[in-house]
Short mmCIF file of C-alpha atoms in Angstrom, two decimals:
data_model
loop_
_atom_site.label_atom_id
_atom_site.label_comp_id
_atom_site.label_asym_id
_atom_site.label_seq_id
_atom_site.Cartn_x
_atom_site.Cartn_y
_atom_site.Cartn_z
CA LEU P 24 59.05 31.02 21.08
CA LEU P 25 57.29 28.79 23.64
CA LEU P 26 54.16 30.92 23.67
CA LEU P 27 54.04 30.91 19.87
CA LEU P 28 54.36 27.12 19.63
CA PHE P 29 51.72 26.42 22.28
CA THR P 30 49.29 28.99 20.77
CA ARG P 31 49.60 27.49 17.30
CA ARG P 32 49.12 23.96 18.70
CA GLN P 33 45.98 25.00 20.61
CA ARG P 34 44.47 26.74 17.61
CA TYR P 35 45.09 23.72 15.38
CA ILE P 36 43.44 21.34 17.81
CA GLU P 37 40.42 23.67 18.19
CA PHE P 38 40.15 23.84 14.37
CA LEU P 39 40.06 20.04 14.11
CA HIS P 40 37.39 19.76 16.80
CA LYS P 41 35.27 22.38 15.02
CA ARG P 42 35.56 20.46 11.73
CA THR P 43 34.49 17.30 13.51
CA ARG P 44 31.44 18.93 15.09
CA HIS P 45 30.37 20.50 11.78
CA ALA P 46 30.68 17.16 10.07
CA ALA P 47 28.51 15.48 12.74
CA VAL P 48 25.83 18.15 12.38
CA ALA P 49 25.87 17.77 8.62
CA ASN P 50 25.47 13.99 9.01
CA THR P 51 22.43 14.45 11.23
CA ASN P 52 20.80 16.83 8.79
CA THR P 53 21.35 14.54 5.83
CA THR P 54 20.03 11.23 7.18
CA HIS P 55 17.57 11.17 4.28
CA GLN P 56 20.44 11.04 1.75
CA THR P 57 21.51 7.90 -0.03
CA PRO P 58 23.79 5.22 1.49
CA ASN P 59 26.58 6.32 -0.80
CA THR P 60 26.53 9.78 0.78
CA ASP P 61 26.73 8.25 4.27
CA THR P 62 29.78 6.28 3.26
CA ASN P 63 31.53 9.41 2.04
CA MET P 64 30.77 11.19 5.29
CA GLU P 65 32.19 8.37 7.35
CA GLY P 66 35.38 8.50 5.28
CA ARG P 67 35.71 12.22 5.86
CA LEU P 68 35.22 11.75 9.60
CA ALA P 69 37.91 9.06 9.67
CA ALA P 70 40.30 11.33 7.76
CA LEU P 71 39.64 14.16 10.22
CA ALA P 72 40.24 11.82 13.15
CA ALA P 73 43.55 10.72 11.61
CA GLN P 74 44.54 14.34 11.12
CA ALA P 75 43.66 15.05 14.75
CA LEU P 76 45.90 12.18 15.90
CA LYS P 77 48.67 13.41 13.65
CA ALA P 78 48.28 16.92 15.06
CA GLU P 79 48.50 15.51 18.60
CA GLY P 80 51.73 13.73 17.66
CA ILE P 81 53.16 16.86 16.14
CA ALA P 82 52.18 18.87 19.21
CA SER P 83 53.79 16.28 21.51
CA SER P 84 57.02 16.32 19.50
CA LEU P 85 56.99 20.12 19.53
CA THR P 86 56.47 20.11 23.29
CA ALA P 87 59.41 17.73 23.76
CA ARG P 88 61.57 19.88 21.49
CA VAL P 89 60.57 22.98 23.42
CA ARG P 90 61.56 21.29 26.68
CA GLN P 91 64.93 20.33 25.17
CA LEU P 92 65.48 23.91 24.03
CA LEU P 93 64.54 25.19 27.48
CA ALA P 94 66.97 22.78 29.16
CA LEU P 95 69.73 23.75 26.73
CA ALA P 96 69.07 27.46 27.27
CA GLU P 97 69.08 26.92 31.04
CA GLN P 98 72.41 25.08 30.85
CA LYS P 99 73.90 27.86 28.72
CA GLU P 100 72.66 30.51 31.15
CA VAL P 101 74.03 28.58 34.11
CA GLN P 102 77.39 28.20 32.37
CA ARG P 103 77.45 31.91 31.50
CA LEU P 104 76.67 32.90 35.07
CA ARG P 105 79.30 30.49 36.39
CA THR P 106 81.94 31.89 34.04
CA GLU P 107 81.00 35.45 34.97
CA ASN P 108 81.16 34.54 38.69
CA GLU P 109 84.62 32.99 38.27
CA ALA P 110 85.85 36.12 36.46
CA LEU P 111 84.47 38.35 39.22
CA GLN P 112 86.07 36.13 41.89
CA ALA P 113 89.43 36.39 40.10
CA GLN P 114 89.10 40.19 40.05
CA VAL P 115 88.31 40.19 43.78
CA ASP P 116 91.35 37.99 44.51
CA GLN P 117 93.59 40.30 42.46
CA ALA P 118 92.24 43.33 44.32
CA LYS P 119 92.89 41.63 47.68
CA ALA P 120 96.45 40.74 46.64
CA ALA P 121 97.08 44.33 45.48
CA LEU P 122 95.74 45.62 48.80
CA ARG P 123 98.01 43.30 50.78
CA ARG P 124 101.03 44.40 48.72
CA ALA P 125 100.16 48.06 49.27
CA GLN P 126 99.79 47.48 53.02
CA ALA P 127 103.14 45.67 53.14
CA ALA P 128 104.83 48.46 51.16
CA ASN P 129 103.45 51.04 53.60
CA GLY P 130 104.53 49.03 56.62
CA LYS P 131 100.97 48.26 57.74
CA ALA P 132 99.88 44.85 58.97
CA SER P 133 97.34 43.02 56.84
CA VAL P 134 94.07 42.43 58.76
CA PRO P 135 92.04 39.43 57.44
CA LEU P 136 88.34 40.03 56.83
CA PRO P 137 86.09 38.15 59.29
CA GLY P 138 84.10 35.22 57.99
CA GLN P 139 80.50 34.39 58.85
CA ALA P 140 81.54 32.33 61.89
CA ALA P 141 83.61 35.22 63.24
CA VAL P 142 80.74 37.67 62.68
CA ALA P 143 78.35 35.34 64.50
CA ALA P 144 80.81 34.96 67.38
CA ALA P 145 81.26 38.73 67.59
CA THR P 146 77.47 39.23 67.60
CA ALA P 147 77.08 36.67 70.37
CA ALA P 148 79.84 38.35 72.35
CA THR P 149 78.15 41.77 72.11
CA THR P 150 74.71 40.41 73.10
CA PRO P 151 74.20 40.99 76.84
CA ALA P 152 73.79 37.80 78.82
CA PRO P 153 70.87 37.46 81.24
CA ALA P 154 71.68 38.59 84.72
CA ALA P 155 72.63 35.68 86.94
CA ALA P 156 71.28 35.30 90.42
CA PRO P 157 73.69 36.62 93.04
CA ALA P 158 75.80 33.88 94.59
CA PRO P 159 75.63 33.47 98.34
CA ALA P 160 78.36 35.31 100.18
CA ALA P 161 81.21 33.10 101.26
CA PRO P 162 82.24 33.10 104.92
CA ALA P 163 84.87 35.66 105.80
CA ALA P 164 87.24 32.96 106.95
CA ASP P 165 87.33 31.42 103.44
CA LYS P 166 88.32 34.65 101.61
CA PRO P 167 92.10 34.31 102.20
CA LYS P 168 91.97 30.81 100.73
CA GLN P 169 90.19 31.99 97.57
CA ALA P 170 92.46 34.96 96.95
CA LYS P 171 95.07 34.29 94.26
CA LYS P 172 98.55 35.59 94.61
CA LYS P 173 99.53 37.81 91.73
CA LYS P 174 102.91 37.12 90.28
CA GLU P 175 105.09 40.13 90.44
CA LYS P 176 106.71 40.88 87.11
CA GLN P 177 110.42 41.08 87.38
CA PRO P 178 111.92 44.06 85.55
CA LYS P 179 113.75 43.00 82.40
CA GLN P 180 117.43 43.50 82.62
CA ALA P 181 118.80 45.51 79.76
CA LYS P 182 121.26 43.62 77.64
CA ALA P 183 124.74 44.88 78.12
CA ALA P 184 125.94 46.58 74.97
CA ALA P 185 129.17 45.28 73.50
CA PRO P 186 131.99 47.66 74.31
CA ALA P 187 132.96 49.79 71.34
CA ALA P 188 136.42 49.14 69.95
CA PRO P 189 138.85 51.96 70.78
CA ILE P 190 139.70 54.29 67.95
CA ASP P 191 143.46 53.90 67.58
CA VAL P 192 146.06 52.71 65.10
CA SER P 193 145.13 49.03 65.66
CA ARG P 194 141.96 49.65 63.61
CA LEU P 195 144.12 50.37 60.51
CA ASN P 196 145.31 47.49 58.33
CA ILE P 197 148.82 48.77 57.48
CA ARG P 198 150.99 46.37 55.47
CA VAL P 199 154.33 46.27 53.67
CA GLY P 200 153.97 46.44 49.90
CA LEU P 201 156.11 46.47 46.77
CA ILE P 202 155.37 48.63 43.73
CA THR P 203 155.81 46.26 40.76
CA LYS P 204 154.63 48.76 38.15
CA ALA P 205 153.89 52.49 38.09
CA GLU P 206 152.78 54.76 35.28
CA PRO P 207 151.55 58.36 35.05
CA HIS P 208 147.80 58.95 35.09
CA GLY P 209 146.92 62.51 34.27
CA GLU P 210 149.15 65.40 35.38
CA LYS P 211 149.50 64.59 39.10
CA LEU P 212 148.71 60.93 39.70
CA TYR P 213 150.63 57.68 39.44
CA LEU P 214 148.73 54.46 38.78
CA GLU P 215 150.55 51.76 40.74
CA SER P 216 150.27 47.99 40.88
CA ILE P 217 151.39 46.97 44.39
CA ASP P 218 152.14 43.49 45.74
CA THR P 219 150.70 43.33 49.28
CA GLY P 220 151.06 39.59 49.85
CA GLU P 221 147.51 38.92 48.64
CA GLU P 222 146.48 36.70 45.74
CA GLU P 223 146.14 39.68 43.40
CA PRO P 224 148.11 42.95 43.42
CA ARG P 225 146.34 46.12 44.54
CA GLN P 226 145.62 48.97 42.13
CA ILE P 227 146.30 52.28 43.90
CA LEU P 228 146.46 55.87 42.66
CA SER P 229 148.78 58.36 44.42
CA GLY P 230 149.29 62.09 43.82
CA LEU P 231 153.10 61.83 43.76
CA GLN P 232 154.12 62.97 40.26
CA GLU P 233 155.30 66.35 41.59
CA HIS P 234 157.39 64.74 44.37
CA VAL P 235 158.80 61.40 43.12
CA SER P 236 160.20 60.57 39.69
CA LEU P 237 158.71 57.76 37.67
CA GLU P 238 162.03 55.91 37.81
CA ASP P 239 162.08 56.00 41.62
CA MET P 240 158.55 54.58 41.72
CA GLN P 241 159.56 51.31 40.03
CA ASN P 242 160.12 48.22 42.27
CA ARG P 243 159.96 50.38 45.38
CA PRO P 244 159.08 49.00 48.87
CA VAL P 245 156.26 51.01 50.46
CA VAL P 246 153.94 51.09 53.47
CA VAL P 247 150.28 50.77 52.43
CA LEU P 248 146.94 51.29 54.19
CA LEU P 249 144.64 48.55 52.86
CA ASN P 250 141.27 48.80 54.62
CA LEU P 251 140.05 52.14 53.28
CA LYS P 252 136.83 51.88 51.30
CA PRO P 253 137.77 51.69 47.59
CA ARG P 254 136.93 54.87 45.65
CA LYS P 255 137.34 56.25 42.16
CA LEU P 256 140.08 58.73 41.40
CA ALA P 257 140.17 60.21 37.90
CA GLY P 258 137.81 57.47 36.73
CA ILE P 259 139.84 54.54 38.13
CA MET P 260 139.09 52.56 41.31
CA SER P 261 141.83 52.97 43.95
CA GLN P 262 142.13 50.16 46.50
CA GLY P 263 144.29 51.72 49.21
CA MET P 264 146.75 54.47 50.07
CA VAL P 265 150.57 54.73 50.08
CA LEU P 266 151.62 56.34 53.40
CA CYS P 267 154.00 59.32 53.14
CA ALA P 268 155.65 61.88 55.42
CA SER P 269 154.65 65.41 54.41
CA GLY P 270 156.42 68.61 55.46
CA GLY P 271 155.65 71.87 53.66
CA ASP P 272 156.06 71.30 49.92
CA LYS P 273 158.07 68.13 50.44
CA VAL P 274 156.53 64.64 50.39
CA GLU P 275 158.49 61.41 51.03
CA ILE P 276 157.26 57.82 50.75
CA LEU P 277 157.67 55.84 53.99
CA ALA P 278 160.06 52.92 53.71
CA PRO P 279 159.56 49.59 55.50
CA PRO P 280 162.49 48.10 57.48
CA GLU P 281 165.15 45.95 55.87
CA GLY P 282 164.04 42.32 55.52
CA ALA P 283 160.33 43.11 55.48
CA VAL P 284 158.33 41.37 52.76
CA PRO P 285 154.99 42.21 51.11
CA GLY P 286 152.14 41.37 53.47
CA ASP P 287 154.00 41.96 56.75
CA ARG P 288 151.76 43.87 59.16
CA VAL P 289 152.89 47.23 60.58
CA THR P 290 151.84 47.81 64.22
CA ALA P 291 152.57 50.10 67.18
CA ALA P 292 153.57 48.76 70.59
CA GLY P 293 150.79 49.08 73.17
CA PHE P 294 148.03 49.21 70.53
CA GLU P 295 147.30 45.56 69.87
CA GLY P 296 144.11 44.42 68.16
CA GLU P 297 142.74 43.21 64.86
CA PRO P 298 142.05 45.81 62.15
CA ASP P 299 138.61 46.49 60.73
CA ALA P 300 137.74 44.57 57.58
CA GLN P 301 136.89 47.95 56.04
CA LEU P 302 136.86 51.37 57.69
CA ASN P 303 133.45 53.03 57.75
CA PRO P 304 133.96 56.43 56.08
CA LYS P 305 130.96 57.86 57.96
CA LYS P 306 132.65 57.26 61.32
CA LYS P 307 135.87 59.06 60.23
CA ILE P 308 138.08 56.49 61.96
CA PHE P 309 141.14 57.07 59.75
CA GLU P 310 140.81 60.84 60.08
CA GLN P 311 140.79 60.57 63.88
CA VAL P 312 143.81 58.24 63.93
CA ALA P 313 145.73 60.29 61.33
CA GLU P 314 145.83 63.26 63.72
CA PHE P 315 148.42 61.33 65.77
CA LEU P 316 150.51 59.90 62.89
CA HIS P 317 153.90 61.63 62.47
CA THR P 318 157.65 61.14 62.23
CA ASN P 319 159.91 61.69 65.26
CA GLU P 320 163.35 63.25 65.42
CA ASN P 321 164.83 59.91 64.24
CA ARG P 322 162.65 59.95 61.05
CA GLU P 323 160.64 56.99 62.46
CA ALA P 324 156.93 56.87 61.72
CA CYS P 325 154.91 56.92 64.94
CA TYR P 326 151.39 56.79 66.35
CA LYS P 327 151.49 59.18 69.26
CA ASP P 328 154.77 58.10 70.94
CA ALA P 329 154.73 54.49 69.69
CA VAL P 330 156.88 53.64 66.66
CA LEU P 331 155.25 51.98 63.64
CA GLN P 332 157.23 48.79 63.10
CA VAL P 333 157.29 45.30 61.68
CA ASP P 334 157.76 42.85 64.57
CA GLY P 335 161.33 41.60 64.72
CA LYS P 336 162.43 43.60 61.68
CA GLY P 337 162.43 47.26 62.68
CA ALA P 338 160.70 50.62 62.21
CA CYS P 339 159.20 52.27 59.15
CA THR P 340 161.05 55.50 58.33
CA ALA P 341 161.03 58.58 56.11
CA PRO P 342 164.17 59.27 54.03
CA THR P 343 164.84 62.74 55.54
CA LEU P 344 161.78 64.34 57.10
CA THR P 345 161.52 64.58 60.92
CA ASN P 346 158.65 65.72 63.11
CA THR P 347 156.23 65.92 60.22
CA PRO P 348 152.71 64.52 59.71
CA VAL P 349 152.22 61.11 58.10
CA LYS P 350 149.27 60.66 55.78
#
């Protein structure tokens, strides 16, 4: 566009100059003509001069317009390049963020890229320095003074590990409970609601249908293990276990002592300690303790030789079974 405008302007100006020269030559050749002819020639020359001035004005305005168009095009190009650069920078930032997330997901530390200053410093560090002139040797007597004593690192003392709690009956949270409601669930289970002295009753499932009648399950005092991890039985979450004596095909529910109330803790003498908040099933704590739970010849529930009892109220007992496992 610029070349076209300037070419047309130049050709127009050259055309006007040619017309002017031709007119001058014609005027010289016709000096013998009449005064009227001279007057007409002068008018034509004046008209051509006016046209030349007008052409110069048009050319100037075209030049100014061309400059405006060039400036506008330059601004548009700059804006386009700036927008494209911003979009590319956003893509680079997104790629960096994705890389950092991938490194974090793979457990790898994110290493920042060095800037120009860091590259210059690294280059300076790798450039060998000019060899310095050897320093004069110090007198032998001064060497002990210049030697620095190295601090001997003291070996770190290993932190003493906390002693592991003994695996015994004190780890079990055994409490007195009261069955306030029981109903059959399936062919072998009872679904029981048991008051254990907590804000809400516990929901526990027990496989006792074959051993205890539904009538005998109602309003019955029991001994309950509360800190087992809750698990689903037949589609319902069970929150504990009713402890029973089991001998052969016979199963009897342990009874708490007279005067015991829901929430009373059952312990064994010589095995004091606070129970776990919840037994870890992977450590098999209950299974290890249950090996030593049994009834003695007096039908008293025991851990090893220690009777399971409520302090100040008496022992927990089975109705008839002696010397049988408790579970």
